[in-house]
Structure formats: structure tokens, C-alpha cells
mmCIF file of C-alpha atoms in Angstrom:
data_model
loop_
_atom_site.group_PDB
_atom_site.id
_atom_site.type_symbol
_atom_site.label_atom_id
_atom_site.label_comp_id
_atom_site.label_asym_id
_atom_site.label_seq_id
_atom_site.Cartn_x
_atom_site.Cartn_y
_atom_site.Cartn_z
ATOM 1 C CA MET A 1 -15.773 20.687 -22.506
ATOM 2 C CA ARG A 2 -18.778 18.388 -22.201
ATOM 3 C CA GLU A 3 -18.271 16.555 -25.006
ATOM 4 C CA PHE A 4 -14.470 15.343 -23.983
ATOM 5 C CA LEU A 5 -15.513 14.419 -20.531
ATOM 6 C CA THR A 6 -18.497 12.956 -22.081
ATOM 7 C CA GLY A 7 -15.949 10.769 -24.666
ATOM 8 C CA LEU A 8 -13.747 10.215 -22.007
ATOM 9 C CA ASP A 9 -12.720 6.607 -20.745
ATOM 10 C CA TRP A 10 -13.095 7.005 -17.444
ATOM 11 C CA SER A 11 -11.972 3.388 -16.620
ATOM 12 C CA PRO A 12 -8.489 4.230 -15.590
ATOM 13 C CA LEU A 13 -9.360 6.270 -12.605
ATOM 14 C CA TRP A 14 -11.726 3.371 -11.190
ATOM 15 C CA ILE A 15 -9.222 0.643 -11.949
ATOM 16 C CA SER A 16 -6.232 3.335 -10.243
ATOM 17 C CA LEU A 17 -8.737 3.707 -7.288
ATOM 18 C CA LYS A 18 -9.503 -0.062 -7.015
ATOM 19 C CA THR A 19 -6.212 -0.749 -7.415
ATOM 20 C CA GLY A 20 -5.052 1.448 -4.060
ATOM 21 C CA ALA A 21 -7.819 0.466 -2.236
ATOM 22 C CA VAL A 22 -7.068 -3.215 -1.797
ATOM 23 C CA ALA A 23 -3.339 -2.951 -2.161
ATOM 24 C CA ALA A 24 -3.625 -0.541 1.209
ATOM 25 C CA PHE A 25 -5.943 -2.691 3.158
ATOM 26 C CA LEU A 26 -3.911 -5.626 2.790
ATOM 27 C CA CYS A 27 -0.889 -3.940 3.128
ATOM 28 C CA PHE A 28 -2.565 -2.348 6.407
ATOM 29 C CA PHE A 29 -2.552 -6.012 7.802
ATOM 30 C CA LEU A 30 0.815 -7.365 6.655
ATOM 31 C CA GLY A 31 2.707 -3.880 7.715
ATOM 32 C CA ILE A 32 1.503 -4.265 11.492
ATOM 33 C CA PHE A 33 1.779 -7.553 11.547
ATOM 34 C CA ALA A 34 5.503 -7.350 9.979
ATOM 35 C CA ALA A 35 6.314 -4.424 12.279
ATOM 36 C CA ARG A 36 5.113 -6.433 15.142
ATOM 37 C CA LYS A 37 7.123 -9.371 14.449
ATOM 38 C CA ILE A 38 10.473 -7.523 13.639
ATOM 39 C CA MET A 39 10.093 -5.510 16.791
ATOM 40 C CA LYS A 40 9.599 -8.774 19.033
ATOM 41 C CA MET A 41 13.172 -10.229 17.371
ATOM 42 C CA LYS A 42 16.278 -9.904 19.022
ATOM 43 C CA LYS A 43 18.615 -6.844 17.772
ATOM 44 C CA GLY A 44 21.317 -8.855 15.466
ATOM 45 C CA ARG A 45 21.907 -9.816 11.896
ATOM 46 C CA ALA A 46 18.902 -11.450 11.391
ATOM 47 C CA ARG A 47 16.778 -8.482 12.296
ATOM 48 C CA ALA A 48 18.619 -6.247 10.581
ATOM 49 C CA PHE A 49 18.531 -8.585 7.475
ATOM 50 C CA LEU A 50 14.992 -9.258 7.639
ATOM 51 C CA ASP A 51 13.918 -5.037 7.512
ATOM 52 C CA GLY A 52 16.300 -4.447 4.807
ATOM 53 C CA ILE A 53 14.411 -7.444 3.143
ATOM 54 C CA LEU A 54 10.890 -5.854 3.884
ATOM 55 C CA THR A 55 12.442 -2.367 3.065
ATOM 56 C CA LEU A 56 14.001 -3.199 -0.117
ATOM 57 C CA PRO A 57 11.211 -2.334 -2.654
ATOM 58 C CA MET A 58 11.596 1.231 -1.419
ATOM 59 C CA VAL A 59 15.054 1.663 -2.814
ATOM 60 C CA LEU A 60 14.890 -0.209 -5.959
ATOM 61 C CA PRO A 61 13.511 1.223 -9.111
ATOM 62 C CA PRO A 62 9.937 0.386 -9.621
ATOM 63 C CA THR A 63 11.046 -1.457 -13.035
ATOM 64 C CA VAL A 64 13.813 -3.925 -10.897
ATOM 65 C CA ALA A 65 10.922 -4.931 -8.691
ATOM 66 C CA GLY A 66 8.501 -5.224 -11.550
ATOM 67 C CA PHE A 67 11.336 -7.861 -13.035
ATOM 68 C CA PHE A 68 11.635 -10.265 -9.934
ATOM 69 C CA LEU A 69 7.545 -10.294 -9.673
ATOM 70 C CA LEU A 70 8.076 -11.216 -13.476
ATOM 71 C CA LEU A 71 10.205 -14.269 -12.921
ATOM 72 C CA VAL A 72 8.149 -15.198 -9.803
ATOM 73 C CA PHE A 73 4.355 -15.096 -11.056
ATOM 74 C CA SER A 74 5.531 -16.035 -14.915
ATOM 75 C CA ARG A 75 3.962 -18.720 -16.211
ATOM 76 C CA ARG A 76 7.367 -20.191 -16.851
ATOM 77 C CA ARG A 77 8.033 -19.905 -13.360
ATOM 78 C CA PRO A 78 6.884 -22.859 -10.937
ATOM 79 C CA LEU A 79 4.587 -20.202 -8.803
ATOM 80 C CA GLY A 80 2.811 -19.119 -11.617
ATOM 81 C CA SER A 81 2.439 -22.055 -13.034
ATOM 82 C CA PHE A 82 0.935 -23.726 -9.922
ATOM 83 C CA LEU A 83 -1.505 -20.830 -9.625
ATOM 84 C CA GLU A 84 -2.823 -20.991 -12.801
ATOM 85 C CA GLY A 85 -3.395 -25.098 -12.697
ATOM 86 C CA ALA A 86 -4.417 -25.326 -9.556
ATOM 87 C CA PHE A 87 -6.576 -22.109 -8.941
ATOM 88 C CA ASP A 88 -6.991 -20.843 -12.570
ATOM 89 C CA ILE A 89 -5.203 -17.563 -10.991
ATOM 90 C CA LYS A 90 -3.170 -15.195 -13.598
ATOM 91 C CA VAL A 91 -1.244 -12.802 -12.453
ATOM 92 C CA VAL A 92 0.455 -11.427 -15.430
ATOM 93 C CA GLN A 93 -1.142 -9.386 -18.108
ATOM 94 C CA SER A 94 -4.113 -9.024 -15.054
ATOM 95 C CA TRP A 95 -5.891 -6.569 -12.570
ATOM 96 C CA ALA A 96 -3.884 -9.167 -10.016
ATOM 97 C CA GLY A 97 -0.972 -8.208 -11.239
ATOM 98 C CA CYS A 98 -1.880 -4.476 -10.841
ATOM 99 C CA VAL A 99 -2.520 -5.116 -6.965
ATOM 100 C CA ILE A 100 0.608 -7.317 -6.257
ATOM 101 C CA ALA A 101 2.692 -5.006 -7.691
ATOM 102 C CA ALA A 102 1.293 -1.974 -6.000
ATOM 103 C CA MET A 103 1.521 -4.073 -2.923
ATOM 104 C CA VAL A 104 5.174 -4.952 -3.316
ATOM 105 C CA ILE A 105 6.233 -1.078 -3.940
ATOM 106 C CA ALA A 106 3.801 0.396 -1.300
ATOM 107 C CA PHE A 107 4.219 -2.215 1.431
ATOM 108 C CA PRO A 108 7.804 -0.526 2.544
ATOM 109 C CA LEU A 109 5.940 2.763 3.967
ATOM 110 C CA MET A 110 3.236 0.574 6.001
ATOM 111 C CA TYR A 111 5.290 -1.364 7.482
ATOM 112 C CA ARG A 112 7.807 1.563 7.954
ATOM 113 C CA ASN A 113 5.332 3.760 9.774
ATOM 114 C CA ALA A 114 3.853 1.174 11.456
ATOM 115 C CA ARG A 115 6.913 0.177 13.226
ATOM 116 C CA ALA A 116 8.112 3.969 13.832
ATOM 117 C CA ALA A 117 4.282 4.435 15.319
ATOM 118 C CA PHE A 118 4.772 1.436 17.604
ATOM 119 C CA GLU A 119 8.531 1.751 18.908
ATOM 120 C CA GLN A 120 6.992 5.457 20.619
ATOM 121 C CA VAL A 121 4.494 3.910 22.924
ATOM 122 C CA ASP A 122 5.559 4.688 25.997
ATOM 123 C CA PRO A 123 6.781 1.400 27.249
ATOM 124 C CA ASN A 124 5.501 1.755 30.869
ATOM 125 C CA LEU A 125 1.730 1.816 29.552
ATOM 126 C CA ILE A 126 2.628 -1.636 28.268
ATOM 127 C CA TYR A 127 4.128 -2.865 31.524
ATOM 128 C CA ALA A 128 1.199 -1.618 33.643
ATOM 129 C CA GLY A 129 -0.762 -3.546 30.994
ATOM 130 C CA ARG A 130 0.710 -6.548 32.063
ATOM 131 C CA THR A 131 0.776 -5.599 35.728
ATOM 132 C CA LEU A 132 -2.922 -5.369 35.784
ATOM 133 C CA GLY A 133 -3.108 -9.082 34.261
ATOM 134 C CA MET A 134 -4.087 -8.188 30.690
ATOM 135 C CA SER A 135 -2.791 -10.615 27.647
ATOM 136 C CA GLU A 136 -0.869 -9.435 25.523
ATOM 137 C CA THR A 137 -3.290 -9.613 22.975
ATOM 138 C CA ALA A 138 -5.535 -7.378 24.545
ATOM 139 C CA ILE A 139 -2.357 -5.004 25.359
ATOM 140 C CA PHE A 140 -1.789 -4.926 21.743
ATOM 141 C CA TRP A 141 -5.496 -4.026 20.770
ATOM 142 C CA LYS A 142 -6.564 -1.924 23.922
ATOM 143 C CA VAL A 143 -3.002 -0.099 24.351
ATOM 144 C CA ALA A 144 -0.683 -0.294 21.581
ATOM 145 C CA LEU A 145 -2.498 0.006 18.488
ATOM 146 C CA PRO A 146 -4.486 3.189 19.798
ATOM 147 C CA LEU A 147 -1.804 5.081 20.995
ATOM 148 C CA ALA A 148 0.332 3.978 17.294
ATOM 149 C CA GLY A 149 -3.130 4.624 15.726
ATOM 150 C CA PRO A 150 -2.135 8.235 14.172
ATOM 151 C CA GLY A 151 1.265 6.892 12.754
ATOM 152 C CA ILE A 152 -0.282 3.693 11.258
ATOM 153 C CA ALA A 153 -3.162 6.104 9.938
ATOM 154 C CA SER A 154 -0.160 8.506 8.222
ATOM 155 C CA GLY A 155 1.226 4.802 6.893
ATOM 156 C CA THR A 156 -2.140 3.502 5.626
ATOM 157 C CA VAL A 157 -2.282 7.401 3.963
ATOM 158 C CA LEU A 158 0.953 6.705 2.217
ATOM 159 C CA THR A 159 0.634 3.362 0.848
ATOM 160 C CA PHE A 160 -2.517 4.212 -0.383
ATOM 161 C CA ALA A 161 -1.131 7.248 -2.585
ATOM 162 C CA ARG A 162 1.747 5.103 -3.826
ATOM 163 C CA ALA A 163 -0.111 2.121 -4.608
ATOM 164 C CA MET A 164 -2.659 4.168 -6.620
ATOM 165 C CA GLY A 165 0.121 5.836 -8.712
ATOM 166 C CA GLU A 166 2.434 3.097 -9.157
ATOM 167 C CA TYR A 167 3.668 2.618 -12.638
ATOM 168 C CA GLY A 168 7.180 0.727 -12.941
ATOM 169 C CA ALA A 169 6.292 -2.400 -11.340
ATOM 170 C CA THR A 170 2.835 -2.580 -12.388
ATOM 171 C CA SER A 171 4.083 -1.754 -16.428
ATOM 172 C CA MET A 172 6.054 -4.797 -16.103
ATOM 173 C CA LEU A 173 4.047 -7.504 -14.414
ATOM 174 C CA ALA A 174 -0.027 -6.140 -15.529
ATOM 175 C CA GLY A 175 0.754 -4.355 -18.634
ATOM 176 C CA ASN A 176 -1.183 -1.787 -20.070
ATOM 177 C CA ILE A 177 -4.609 -3.520 -20.870
ATOM 178 C CA PRO A 178 -7.479 -0.663 -21.667
ATOM 179 C CA GLY A 179 -10.529 -1.269 -19.523
ATOM 180 C CA LYS A 180 -8.408 -4.172 -17.265
ATOM 181 C CA THR A 181 -5.074 -3.154 -16.233
ATOM 182 C CA GLY A 182 -4.707 0.480 -17.500
ATOM 183 C CA THR A 183 -4.194 2.700 -14.576
ATOM 184 C CA VAL A 184 -4.362 6.614 -14.742
ATOM 185 C CA SER A 185 -0.179 6.534 -14.209
ATOM 186 C CA GLN A 186 -0.203 4.150 -17.693
ATOM 187 C CA LYS A 187 -2.733 6.637 -19.052
ATOM 188 C CA ILE A 188 -0.635 9.488 -18.383
ATOM 189 C CA ALA A 189 2.168 7.904 -20.214
ATOM 190 C CA MET A 190 0.208 6.348 -22.876
ATOM 191 C CA VAL A 191 -1.202 10.096 -24.186
ATOM 192 C CA ILE A 192 1.946 12.117 -23.989
ATOM 193 C CA GLN A 193 3.832 9.385 -26.264
ATOM 194 C CA ASP A 194 0.930 10.780 -28.483
ATOM 195 C CA GLY A 195 1.631 14.197 -27.625
ATOM 196 C CA ASP A 196 -1.859 14.615 -26.552
ATOM 197 C CA TYR A 197 -1.099 17.137 -23.491
ATOM 198 C CA GLY A 198 -4.494 18.281 -22.921
ATOM 199 C CA THR A 199 -5.876 14.589 -22.033
ATOM 200 C CA ALA A 200 -2.699 13.789 -20.132
ATOM 201 C CA GLY A 201 -3.054 17.760 -17.930
ATOM 202 C CA PHE A 202 -6.645 16.385 -17.051
ATOM 203 C CA TRP A 203 -5.538 13.234 -15.991
ATOM 204 C CA VAL A 204 -2.804 14.990 -13.928
ATOM 205 C CA ALA A 205 -5.540 17.170 -12.488
ATOM 206 C CA VAL A 206 -7.879 14.308 -11.631
ATOM 207 C CA VAL A 207 -5.332 12.398 -9.917
ATOM 208 C CA THR A 208 -4.077 15.259 -8.192
ATOM 209 C CA VAL A 209 -7.875 16.330 -6.452
ATOM 210 C CA THR A 210 -8.593 12.859 -5.486
ATOM 211 C CA ALA A 211 -5.389 12.301 -3.555
ATOM 212 C CA LEU A 212 -5.596 15.527 -2.209
ATOM 213 C CA VAL A 213 -9.381 14.770 -0.769
ATOM 214 C CA ILE A 214 -8.633 11.510 0.155
ATOM 215 C CA VAL A 215 -5.362 12.656 2.582
ATOM 216 C CA PHE A 216 -7.478 15.352 4.109
ATOM 217 C CA LEU A 217 -10.676 12.971 4.954
ATOM 218 C CA ILE A 218 -7.750 10.319 6.147
ATOM 219 C CA ASN A 219 -5.719 13.067 7.935
ATOM 220 C CA ARG A 220 -9.079 14.701 9.642
ATOM 221 C CA ALA A 221 -10.042 11.103 10.899
ATOM 222 C CA ALA A 222 -6.471 10.581 12.535
ATOM 223 C CA ASP A 223 -6.385 14.049 14.358
ATOM 224 C CA ARG A 224 -10.307 12.951 15.721
ATOM 225 C CA LYS A 225 -8.453 10.011 16.874
ATOM 226 C CA MET A 226 -5.411 11.895 18.735
ATOM 227 C CA LYS A 227 -7.669 13.963 20.439
ATOM 228 C CA GLN A 228 -9.754 11.014 21.613
ATOM 229 C CA ILE A 229 -6.611 9.535 22.953
ATOM 230 C CA ARG A 230 -5.536 12.784 24.564
ATOM 231 C CA ARG A 231 -8.444 13.120 26.619
ATOM 232 C CA TRP A 232 -8.264 9.723 27.599
#
């Protein structure tokens, strides 16, 4: 067992953790921003259409989302060519591709949870803040965001877990380059194809334990935050 662990390439785990953390961090802000913007729109076709677009990656097969991303960021397409030519940013077959694919697939979880959390905030508290002369920015930071904190925390946990385990879109956009874009999910699929079920089982166990520990720690933090809100 010691020889097995010593000779094991741990890069898939670090790549997955790094990708999940960065994707969740970016989705946290983008999801909250999108949720607030959609909520401020008047109900109608435009709002329903935008909500559908933001939620679409949740229902699309990951390979379909990966195909669209490949079309957008390919060097043969205007955006991909511009990024590489102007900023020397290569998305396809790179770690940036891992992050973008994970963000696109995990974003709806953050968006939907943030929106649901904000919708559950008591409107009377918002009106009270306005009556007291608070600005909309102050109401958001001091009233709406703390009350929606538990729901947003849950969305962050789900976003991280989904981003860390992303496979379909990542394999299409970023590929499976060992030490660069090879995530744990891709590693598991690869070793299973080789018939190495022992290594696959080990990585499955590592991912499961890691996810459980992270979810437990974040949920504990959310529970403490909820207790503070109730005391307040």
C-alpha cells in the first residue's frame, strides 16, 4: 500500500480541487449578481427567457455544453483567435478551459440557490430599511445578504462539488493532459478503460471523502451563521 501511494500521481486531485475552488469563487459573485438582476426585472417573456438561458447548462448534457464552448473558444473562431492573439490566452487544451467548463456547468446551481434565497427574504425588512433611510447598497449588504446567507452557502457548496466533479464539458474543451488538465473524473474514466479498478476505486474513495469533509465544514459554518441571524 505504501508503494502504491508513493508511486501515485496526485496531480489529478490538485487540479480538481484548484478548478473547483476557482470556479466556485467566480460563480459565487456571478450567481449573486445574476440572481439580483433577474429579480429586479419585471415579470414577462424577457425575464423568463433570460432565466432559461442561465439555467440551460443544468439540463443540457455536459458534452453538448462542451461542444458549444469548443465552438466559442476554438482558435478558428473569432473569440478564441482574439484571446490568443491579443492576450496570449489559450482556452482549448488548457487549465483555463477546465475552469471555464466547470463554471458553465456549475453556474446554474449557484444562480438558482441564490435567487431562491433572496426570494425568501422578508420584504417587510427591506421596506423597513428604506423607511430608515438606508441606501439600496446598504440594504443589500446589511439586510438581504445576511438573511440569504444559508441558501447562498448551500449554493456555494453544490457549485464547488459540481465543478470539482465535472467531466463531460471539461474533456471536450480542456482535454485530458496529465499534470495540466487531467482531473480526477478523467483519471477515473481513463483507468477504468485500462481495467485498473483498484486505482479507480482509490480515486473514487478520495473524491468522496474530500467532498464529504468540505461539505461538512461549510455546512457547519452555515449553521453558525444561521444561529447568529436568529439571535439578531
